[in-house]
PDB file of C-alpha atoms and ligand atoms in Angstrom:
ATOM      1  CA  MET A  13      94.164  83.640 119.970  1.00 95.00           C
ATOM      2  CA  ASN A  14      95.917  85.947 122.488  1.00 97.00           C
ATOM      3  CA  LEU A  15      98.744  88.098 121.197  1.00 98.00           C
ATOM      4  CA  LYS A  16     101.093  90.834 122.287  1.00 98.00           C
ATOM      5  CA  ILE A  17     101.655  93.579 119.719  1.00 98.00           C
ATOM      6  CA  ARG A  18     104.792  95.752 119.894  1.00 98.00           C
ATOM      7  CA  ILE A  19     103.949  98.820 117.861  1.00 98.00           C
ATOM      8  CA  TRP A  20     106.130 101.768 116.861  1.00 98.00           C
ATOM      9  CA  ARG A  21     104.598 104.899 118.375  1.00 98.00           C
ATOM     10  CA  GLN A  22     105.814 108.300 117.206  1.00 98.00           C
ATOM     11  CA  LYS A  23     103.849 111.517 117.745  1.00 98.00           C
ATOM     12  CA  ASP A  24     105.161 113.352 114.691  1.00 97.00           C
ATOM     13  CA  ALA A  25     108.129 113.612 112.332  1.00 96.00           C
ATOM     14  CA  GLN A  26     110.263 115.285 115.048  1.00 97.00           C
ATOM     15  CA  ASP A  27     109.523 112.781 117.818  1.00 98.00           C
ATOM     16  CA  ARG A  28     112.205 110.092 118.417  1.00 97.00           C
ATOM     17  CA  GLY A  29     109.550 107.370 118.700  1.00 98.00           C
ATOM     18  CA  GLN A  30     109.593 104.081 120.619  1.00 98.00           C
ATOM     19  CA  PHE A  31     108.003 100.646 120.702  1.00 98.00           C
ATOM     20  CA  VAL A  32     104.969 100.240 122.968  1.00 98.00           C
ATOM     21  CA  GLU A  33     103.558  96.797 123.792  1.00 98.00           C
ATOM     22  CA  TYR A  34      99.808  96.149 123.830  1.00 97.00           C
ATOM     23  CA  ASP A  35      97.788  93.053 124.714  1.00 96.00           C
ATOM     24  CA  ALA A  36      95.552  91.828 121.900  1.00 96.00           C
ATOM     25  CA  PRO A  37      93.275  89.175 123.461  1.00 95.00           C
ATOM     26  CA  ASP A  38      90.666  87.064 121.609  1.00 95.00           C
ATOM     27  CA  VAL A  39      91.974  87.748 118.107  1.00 97.00           C
ATOM     28  CA  ASN A  40      89.892  85.911 115.494  1.00 96.00           C
ATOM     29  CA  VAL A  41      92.115  83.879 113.131  1.00 96.00           C
ATOM     30  CA  GLU A  42      89.914  84.911 110.185  1.00 96.00           C
ATOM     31  CA  MET A  43      90.754  88.604 110.711  1.00 97.00           C
ATOM     32  CA  SER A  44      93.135  90.383 108.391  1.00 97.00           C
ATOM     33  CA  PHE A  45      96.164  92.016 110.005  1.00 98.00           C
ATOM     34  CA  LEU A  46      94.586  95.468 109.574  1.00 98.00           C
ATOM     35  CA  GLU A  47      91.315  94.302 111.135  1.00 98.00           C
ATOM     36  CA  MET A  48      93.351  93.117 114.133  1.00 98.00           C
ATOM     37  CA  LEU A  49      94.914  96.612 114.334  1.00 98.00           C
ATOM     38  CA  ASP A  50      91.391  98.114 114.101  1.00 98.00           C
ATOM     39  CA  VAL A  51      90.394  96.085 117.178  1.00 97.00           C
ATOM     40  CA  VAL A  52      93.544  97.181 119.035  1.00 97.00           C
ATOM     41  CA  ASN A  53      92.640 100.782 118.176  1.00 98.00           C
ATOM     42  CA  GLU A  54      89.028 100.415 119.333  1.00 97.00           C
ATOM     43  CA  ARG A  55      90.312  99.238 122.703  1.00 97.00           C
ATOM     44  CA  LEU A  56      92.752 102.159 122.892  1.00 98.00           C
ATOM     45  CA  ILE A  57      89.976 104.640 122.071  1.00 98.00           C
ATOM     46  CA  ALA A  58      87.692 103.037 124.699  1.00 98.00           C
ATOM     47  CA  ARG A  59      90.458 103.613 127.282  1.00 97.00           C
ATOM     48  CA  GLY A  60      90.831 107.237 126.174  1.00 98.00           C
ATOM     49  CA  GLU A  61      94.241 106.639 124.554  1.00 97.00           C
ATOM     50  CA  GLU A  62      95.451 107.732 121.121  1.00 97.00           C
ATOM     51  CA  PRO A  63      94.793 105.105 118.432  1.00 98.00           C
ATOM     52  CA  VAL A  64      97.713 103.875 116.326  1.00 98.00           C
ATOM     53  CA  ALA A  65      97.975 105.760 113.013  1.00 98.00           C
ATOM     54  CA  PHE A  66      98.463 103.482 109.996  1.00 98.00           C
ATOM     55  CA  ASP A  67      97.691 103.789 106.288  1.00 98.00           C
ATOM     56  CA  SER A  68      95.128 101.720 104.433  1.00 97.00           C
ATOM     57  CA  ASP A  69      92.688 102.227 101.611  1.00 97.00           C
ATOM     58  CA  CYS A  70      91.492  99.355  99.407  1.00 98.00           C
ATOM     59  CA  ARG A  71      92.314  96.518 101.843  1.00 97.00           C
ATOM     60  CA  GLU A  72      92.257  94.301  98.747  1.00 97.00           C
ATOM     61  CA  GLY A  73      95.946  94.316  97.824  1.00 97.00           C
ATOM     62  CA  ILE A  74      95.638  96.817  94.987  1.00 97.00           C
ATOM     63  CA  CYS A  75      96.353 100.345  96.270  1.00 98.00           C
ATOM     64  CA  GLY A  76      99.715  99.931  98.028  1.00 97.00           C
ATOM     65  CA  ALA A  77      98.757 102.032 101.072  1.00 98.00           C
ATOM     66  CA  CYS A  78      99.273  99.443 103.837  1.00 98.00           C
ATOM     67  CA  ALA A  79     102.976 100.011 104.458  1.00 96.00           C
ATOM     68  CA  LEU A  80     103.851  97.883 107.508  1.00 98.00           C
ATOM     69  CA  VAL A  81     106.974  96.013 108.517  1.00 98.00           C
ATOM     70  CA  ILE A  82     105.710  92.998 110.474  1.00 98.00           C
ATOM     71  CA  ASN A  83     108.231  91.003 112.505  1.00 98.00           C
ATOM     72  CA  GLY A  84     111.023  92.623 110.522  1.00 98.00           C
ATOM     73  CA  VAL A  85     109.637  91.838 107.065  1.00 98.00           C
ATOM     74  CA  ALA A  86     107.882  94.332 104.792  1.00 98.00           C
ATOM     75  CA  HIS A  87     104.237  93.191 104.424  1.00 98.00           C
ATOM     76  CA  GLY A  88     104.824  90.330 106.874  1.00 98.00           C
ATOM     77  CA  GLY A  89     106.568  87.672 104.827  1.00 96.00           C
ATOM     78  CA  GLN A  90     103.716  85.829 103.060  1.00 97.00           C
ATOM     79  CA  ARG A  91     104.850  85.597  99.423  1.00 96.00           C
ATOM     80  CA  GLY A  92     102.923  87.891  97.058  1.00 97.00           C
ATOM     81  CA  THR A  93     100.788  89.305  99.878  1.00 98.00           C
ATOM     82  CA  THR A  94     100.176  92.844 101.095  1.00 98.00           C
ATOM     83  CA  ALA A  95      99.774  93.546 104.814  1.00 98.00           C
ATOM     84  CA  CYS A  96      96.033  94.098 104.288  1.00 98.00           C
ATOM     85  CA  GLN A  97      95.689  90.612 102.786  1.00 98.00           C
ATOM     86  CA  LEU A  98      97.741  88.935 105.485  1.00 98.00           C
ATOM     87  CA  HIS A  99      95.503  86.967 107.842  1.00 97.00           C
ATOM     88  CA  MET A 100      95.912  86.222 111.514  1.00 98.00           C
ATOM     89  CA  ARG A 101      95.851  82.456 110.871  1.00 97.00           C
ATOM     90  CA  HIS A 102      99.517  82.828 109.903  1.00 97.00           C
ATOM     91  CA  PHE A 103     100.365  83.729 113.510  1.00 97.00           C
ATOM     92  CA  HIS A 104     100.106  81.584 116.619  1.00 97.00           C
ATOM     93  CA  ASP A 105      98.615  81.927 120.064  1.00 97.00           C
ATOM     94  CA  GLY A 106     100.896  83.679 122.551  1.00 97.00           C
ATOM     95  CA  GLN A 107     103.058  85.253 119.850  1.00 98.00           C
ATOM     96  CA  THR A 108     104.545  88.734 120.184  1.00 98.00           C
ATOM     97  CA  ILE A 109     104.260  90.587 116.881  1.00 98.00           C
ATOM     98  CA  THR A 110     106.391  93.641 116.140  1.00 98.00           C
ATOM     99  CA  VAL A 111     104.922  96.272 113.821  1.00 98.00           C
ATOM    100  CA  GLU A 112     106.890  99.243 112.514  1.00 98.00           C
ATOM    101  CA  PRO A 113     106.833 101.667 109.592  1.00 98.00           C
ATOM    102  CA  TRP A 114     108.955 101.562 106.426  1.00 98.00           C
ATOM    103  CA  ARG A 115     112.480 102.735 107.331  1.00 96.00           C
ATOM    104  CA  ALA A 116     114.151 104.802 104.613  1.00 97.00           C
ATOM    105  CA  LYS A 117     115.521 108.349 104.440  1.00 96.00           C
ATOM    106  CA  ALA A 118     113.280 109.094 101.450  1.00 97.00           C
ATOM    107  CA  PHE A 119     110.177 107.838 103.360  1.00 98.00           C
ATOM    108  CA  PRO A 120     110.164 109.920 106.586  1.00 97.00           C
ATOM    109  CA  VAL A 121     107.839 108.747 109.362  1.00 98.00           C
ATOM    110  CA  LEU A 122     104.966 111.210 109.840  1.00 98.00           C
ATOM    111  CA  ARG A 123     103.259 109.492 112.761  1.00 98.00           C
ATOM    112  CA  ASP A 124     103.324 105.960 114.243  1.00 98.00           C
ATOM    113  CA  LEU A 125     103.209 103.633 111.207  1.00 98.00           C
ATOM    114  CA  VAL A 126     102.513 106.328 108.592  1.00 98.00           C
ATOM    115  CA  THR A 127     105.329 107.370 106.254  1.00 98.00           C
ATOM    116  CA  ASP A 128     105.505 110.096 103.624  1.00 98.00           C
ATOM    117  CA  ARG A 129     105.880 108.273 100.291  1.00 98.00           C
ATOM    118  CA  SER A 130     105.344 111.320  98.076  1.00 98.00           C
ATOM    119  CA  ALA A 131     108.881 110.731  96.704  1.00 98.00           C
ATOM    120  CA  PHE A 132     107.308 107.986  94.565  1.00 98.00           C
ATOM    121  CA  ASP A 133     104.724 110.468  93.236  1.00 98.00           C
ATOM    122  CA  ARG A 134     107.498 112.850  92.198  1.00 98.00           C
ATOM    123  CA  ILE A 135     109.335 110.044  90.382  1.00 98.00           C
ATOM    124  CA  ILE A 136     106.136 109.224  88.472  1.00 98.00           C
ATOM    125  CA  GLN A 137     105.672 112.923  87.661  1.00 98.00           C
ATOM    126  CA  ALA A 138     109.185 112.946  86.176  1.00 98.00           C
ATOM    127  CA  GLY A 139     108.255 110.453  83.446  1.00 96.00           C
ATOM    128  CA  GLY A 140     105.742 107.774  84.386  1.00 94.00           C
ATOM    129  CA  PHE A 141     103.211 108.825  81.770  1.00 93.00           C
ATOM    130  CA  ILE A 142     102.646 109.033  78.012  1.00 92.00           C
ATOM    131  CA  SER A 143     101.561 112.229  76.282  1.00 90.00           C
ATOM    132  CA  VAL A 144     100.750 110.905  72.782  1.00 86.00           C
ATOM    133  CA  ASN A 145      97.124 110.682  71.723  1.00 86.00           C
ATOM    134  CA  THR A 146      96.328 106.976  71.887  1.00 83.00           C
ATOM    135  CA  GLY A 147      92.685 107.164  70.759  1.00 83.00           C
ATOM    136  CA  GLY A 148      89.978 105.033  72.321  1.00 85.00           C
ATOM    137  CA  THR A 149      89.917 101.401  73.420  1.00 83.00           C
ATOM    138  CA  PRO A 150      89.092 100.062  69.904  1.00 86.00           C
ATOM    139  CA  ASP A 151      92.162 101.899  68.532  1.00 84.00           C
ATOM    140  CA  ALA A 152      94.392 100.336  71.162  1.00 80.00           C
ATOM    141  CA  ASN A 153      93.058  96.905  70.283  1.00 83.00           C
ATOM    142  CA  THR A 154      94.002  97.359  66.611  1.00 88.00           C
ATOM    143  CA  ILE A 155      97.704  97.861  67.390  1.00 88.00           C
ATOM    144  CA  PRO A 156      99.479  94.507  67.093  1.00 91.00           C
ATOM    145  CA  ILE A 157     101.680  93.898  70.135  1.00 93.00           C
ATOM    146  CA  PRO A 158     103.746  90.715  70.559  1.00 95.00           C
ATOM    147  CA  LYS A 159     102.230  88.519  73.272  1.00 96.00           C
ATOM    148  CA  THR A 160     105.495  88.366  75.241  1.00 97.00           C
ATOM    149  CA  ASP A 161     105.734  92.193  75.287  1.00 96.00           C
ATOM    150  CA  ALA A 162     102.102  92.534  76.372  1.00 95.00           C
ATOM    151  CA  ASP A 163     102.624  89.972  79.141  1.00 97.00           C
ATOM    152  CA  ASP A 164     105.857  91.596  80.366  1.00 97.00           C
ATOM    153  CA  SER A 165     104.235  95.019  80.289  1.00 97.00           C
ATOM    154  CA  MET A 166     101.254  93.770  82.295  1.00 97.00           C
ATOM    155  CA  ASP A 167     103.588  92.144  84.840  1.00 98.00           C
ATOM    156  CA  ALA A 168     105.444  95.448  85.285  1.00 98.00           C
ATOM    157  CA  ALA A 169     102.172  97.413  85.448  1.00 97.00           C
ATOM    158  CA  SER A 170     101.023  95.338  88.406  1.00 98.00           C
ATOM    159  CA  CYS A 171     103.391  97.309  90.699  1.00 98.00           C
ATOM    160  CA  ILE A 172     101.164  99.065  93.240  1.00 98.00           C
ATOM    161  CA  GLY A 173     103.778 101.578  94.414  1.00 98.00           C
ATOM    162  CA  CYS A 174     103.714 100.330  98.000  1.00 98.00           C
ATOM    163  CA  GLY A 175     107.412 100.925  98.702  1.00 98.00           C
ATOM    164  CA  ALA A 176     108.098  97.531 100.291  1.00 98.00           C
ATOM    165  CA  CYS A 177     111.034  97.102  97.903  1.00 98.00           C
ATOM    166  CA  VAL A 178     112.648 100.211  99.402  1.00 98.00           C
ATOM    167  CA  ALA A 179     111.874  99.153 102.976  1.00 98.00           C
ATOM    168  CA  ALA A 180     113.442  95.724 102.449  1.00 98.00           C
ATOM    169  CA  CYS A 181     116.588  96.949 100.697  1.00 98.00           C
ATOM    170  CA  LYS A 182     119.710  97.581 102.823  1.00 97.00           C
ATOM    171  CA  ASN A 183     120.472 100.487 100.453  1.00 97.00           C
ATOM    172  CA  ALA A 184     116.855 101.766 100.460  1.00 98.00           C
ATOM    173  CA  SER A 185     116.951 101.465  96.676  1.00 98.00           C
ATOM    174  CA  ALA A 186     113.800 102.242  94.689  1.00 98.00           C
ATOM    175  CA  MET A 187     115.051 100.529  91.550  1.00 98.00           C
ATOM    176  CA  LEU A 188     112.470  97.732  91.512  1.00 98.00           C
ATOM    177  CA  PHE A 189     109.639 100.288  91.623  1.00 98.00           C
ATOM    178  CA  VAL A 190     111.216 102.615  89.042  1.00 98.00           C
ATOM    179  CA  SER A 191     112.164  99.748  86.742  1.00 98.00           C
ATOM    180  CA  ALA A 192     108.592  98.448  86.803  1.00 98.00           C
ATOM    181  CA  LYS A 193     107.242 101.871  85.820  1.00 97.00           C
ATOM    182  CA  VAL A 194     109.895 102.456  83.132  1.00 97.00           C
ATOM    183  CA  SER A 195     109.434  98.966  81.663  1.00 97.00           C
ATOM    184  CA  HIS A 196     105.664  98.919  81.638  1.00 95.00           C
ATOM    185  CA  LEU A 197     105.546 101.942  79.328  1.00 96.00           C
ATOM    186  CA  ALA A 198     108.718 101.256  77.295  1.00 96.00           C
ATOM    187  CA  LEU A 199     107.448  97.833  76.224  1.00 96.00           C
ATOM    188  CA  LEU A 200     104.341  99.186  74.504  1.00 93.00           C
ATOM    189  CA  PRO A 201     104.296 101.167  71.227  1.00 92.00           C
ATOM    190  CA  GLN A 202     102.326 103.970  72.905  1.00 91.00           C
ATOM    191  CA  GLY A 203     105.174 104.480  75.372  1.00 93.00           C
ATOM    192  CA  LYS A 204     108.063 104.438  72.925  1.00 92.00           C
ATOM    193  CA  VAL A 205     107.883 108.141  71.948  1.00 92.00           C
ATOM    194  CA  GLU A 206     109.158 109.311  75.342  1.00 93.00           C
ATOM    195  CA  ARG A 207     111.124 106.161  76.100  1.00 94.00           C
ATOM    196  CA  GLU A 208     114.618 107.663  76.426  1.00 95.00           C
ATOM    197  CA  ARG A 209     113.520 110.851  78.168  1.00 95.00           C
ATOM    198  CA  ARG A 210     111.421 108.812  80.586  1.00 96.00           C
ATOM    199  CA  ALA A 211     114.255 106.493  81.644  1.00 97.00           C
ATOM    200  CA  VAL A 212     116.701 109.355  82.188  1.00 97.00           C
ATOM    201  CA  ASN A 213     114.225 111.629  84.001  1.00 97.00           C
ATOM    202  CA  MET A 214     112.838 108.935  86.293  1.00 98.00           C
ATOM    203  CA  VAL A 215     116.292 107.662  87.264  1.00 97.00           C
ATOM    204  CA  ARG A 216     117.447 111.234  87.969  1.00 97.00           C
ATOM    205  CA  ALA A 217     114.340 111.886  90.069  1.00 98.00           C
ATOM    206  CA  MET A 218     114.969 108.640  91.979  1.00 98.00           C
ATOM    207  CA  ASP A 219     118.547 109.687  92.746  1.00 97.00           C
ATOM    208  CA  SER A 220     117.573 113.208  93.787  1.00 97.00           C
ATOM    209  CA  GLU A 221     114.982 111.853  96.260  1.00 98.00           C
ATOM    210  CA  GLY A 222     117.760 110.125  98.217  1.00 96.00           C
ATOM    211  CA  PHE A 223     117.110 106.472  97.373  1.00 98.00           C
ATOM    212  CA  GLY A 224     120.184 104.228  97.366  1.00 96.00           C
ATOM    213  CA  ASN A 225     121.688 102.160  94.580  1.00 94.00           C
ATOM    214  CA  CYS A 226     120.894  98.550  93.725  1.00 96.00           C
ATOM    215  CA  THR A 227     123.482  95.938  94.703  1.00 96.00           C
ATOM    216  CA  VAL A 228     121.291  93.053  93.490  1.00 95.00           C
ATOM    217  CA  THR A 229     120.625  91.400  96.846  1.00 96.00           C
ATOM    218  CA  GLY A 230     117.109  90.483  95.693  1.00 97.00           C
ATOM    219  CA  SER A 231     115.484  91.508  98.980  1.00 97.00           C
ATOM    220  CA  CYS A 232     113.104  93.786  97.032  1.00 98.00           C
ATOM    221  CA  GLU A 233     111.826  90.959  94.824  1.00 98.00           C
ATOM    222  CA  ALA A 234     111.421  88.691  97.881  1.00 98.00           C
ATOM    223  CA  VAL A 235     108.976  91.040  99.634  1.00 98.00           C
ATOM    224  CA  CYS A 236     107.215  92.536  96.613  1.00 98.00           C
ATOM    225  CA  PRO A 237     103.498  91.757  96.971  1.00 98.00           C
ATOM    226  CA  LYS A 238     103.162  91.759  93.165  1.00 98.00           C
ATOM    227  CA  GLU A 239     106.276  89.614  92.671  1.00 98.00           C
ATOM    228  CA  ILE A 240     107.895  92.127  90.319  1.00 98.00           C
ATOM    229  CA  SER A 241     110.988  90.460  88.876  1.00 98.00           C
ATOM    230  CA  LEU A 242     114.569  91.706  89.260  1.00 97.00           C
ATOM    231  CA  ASN A 243     114.754  91.296  85.464  1.00 97.00           C
ATOM    232  CA  PHE A 244     113.001  94.653  85.198  1.00 98.00           C
ATOM    233  CA  ILE A 245     115.975  96.327  86.900  1.00 98.00           C
ATOM    234  CA  ALA A 246     118.265  94.863  84.238  1.00 97.00           C
ATOM    235  CA  ARG A 247     115.834  96.131  81.580  1.00 96.00           C
ATOM    236  CA  MET A 248     115.805  99.629  83.109  1.00 97.00           C
ATOM    237  CA  ASN A 249     119.604  99.708  83.219  1.00 96.00           C
ATOM    238  CA  ARG A 250     119.641  98.903  79.482  1.00 96.00           C
ATOM    239  CA  GLU A 251     117.016 101.588  78.786  1.00 95.00           C
ATOM    240  CA  TYR A 252     118.955 104.158  80.799  1.00 96.00           C
ATOM    241  CA  GLY A 253     122.357 103.237  79.334  1.00 96.00           C
ATOM    242  CA  ALA A 254     121.064 103.353  75.761  1.00 95.00           C
ATOM    243  CA  ALA A 255     119.420 106.740  76.352  1.00 94.00           C
ATOM    244  CA  ILE A 256     122.589 108.227  77.865  1.00 94.00           C
ATOM    245  CA  LEU A 257     124.807 106.906  75.050  1.00 93.00           C
ATOM    246  CA  LYS A 258     122.455 108.133  72.319  1.00 88.00           C
ATOM    247  CA  ASN A 259     122.238 111.647  73.752  1.00 76.00           C
ATOM    248  CA  LYS A 260     125.938 112.030  74.566  1.00 64.00           C
TER     249      LYS A 260
HETATM  250  S1  LIG B1309     107.982  96.927  92.953  1.00 92.14           S
HETATM  251 FE1  LIG B1309     106.705  95.668  94.352  1.00 92.14          FE
HETATM  252  S2  LIG B1309     107.386  96.270  96.408  1.00 92.14           S
HETATM  253 FE2  LIG B1309     108.116  97.859  95.005  1.00 92.14          FE
HETATM  254  S3  LIG B1309     106.533  99.455  94.982  1.00 92.14           S
HETATM  255 FE3  LIG B1309     106.050  98.039  93.295  1.00 92.14          FE
HETATM  256  S4  LIG B1309     104.633  96.534  94.181  1.00 92.14           S
HETATM  257 FE4  LIG B1309     105.606  97.571  95.932  1.00 92.14          FE
HETATM  258  S1  LIG B1310      95.255  98.729 101.770  1.00 92.14           S
HETATM  259 FE1  LIG B1310      95.387  98.724  99.582  1.00 92.14          FE
HETATM  260  S2  LIG B1310      96.981  97.312  99.153  1.00 92.14           S
HETATM  261 FE2  LIG B1310      96.710  97.160 101.309  1.00 92.14          FE
END
């Protein structure tokens, strides 16, 4: 398969950046999207040019590092799939593929396709933890938890913090991410001690990082590689509202 790849090139955070088109001949359809970029980079290095900077780590869909907008869609548009798990068989011979970084004020571009997503880390630091002593694994297994709560909590916990929800949202809202983190802990007995403080602190941290507000367009849910439901945003709003009212 022969492709043309239009890639966002930007030297550093100050550079204006621009798209540069590269030929990608003989692409194997079994390659992942990142493996295709590796081959593009090897050719650039062989020609003495700067390789394209992009983030990746696990390449198994579990770490959330591979933050790429592919043909205008965060993670490339395959439902429930990260960019690292997207395969070239979903593209066709002769296609021009556009690759760019997440675009959001709170995720500044550092270089080429690499963005600074430390804003998410600071939101987690504001409340995405529990500080009660929960004992060992056997102790956890002796606490009865309703099956529906355990399932909902596990669904929320599957958020990998990739930021695609922000990249897809016209408001650059981080509410799907924050609601997943708030809900995953609030649903379990171990997380209830700090429940109110957590919701308030994480929402405040989200606002102070410059993320926008949710207007329920659903674009976040559509691109989320872990298919986190919009229902978690409604749950977070209830958590936050209850905490504010109680502490008035
Ligand atoms: S909610 Fe989905 S899209 Fe947003 S950070 Fe979590 S896994 Fe990524
Ligand atoms: S590189 Fe880890 S999720 Fe894609």
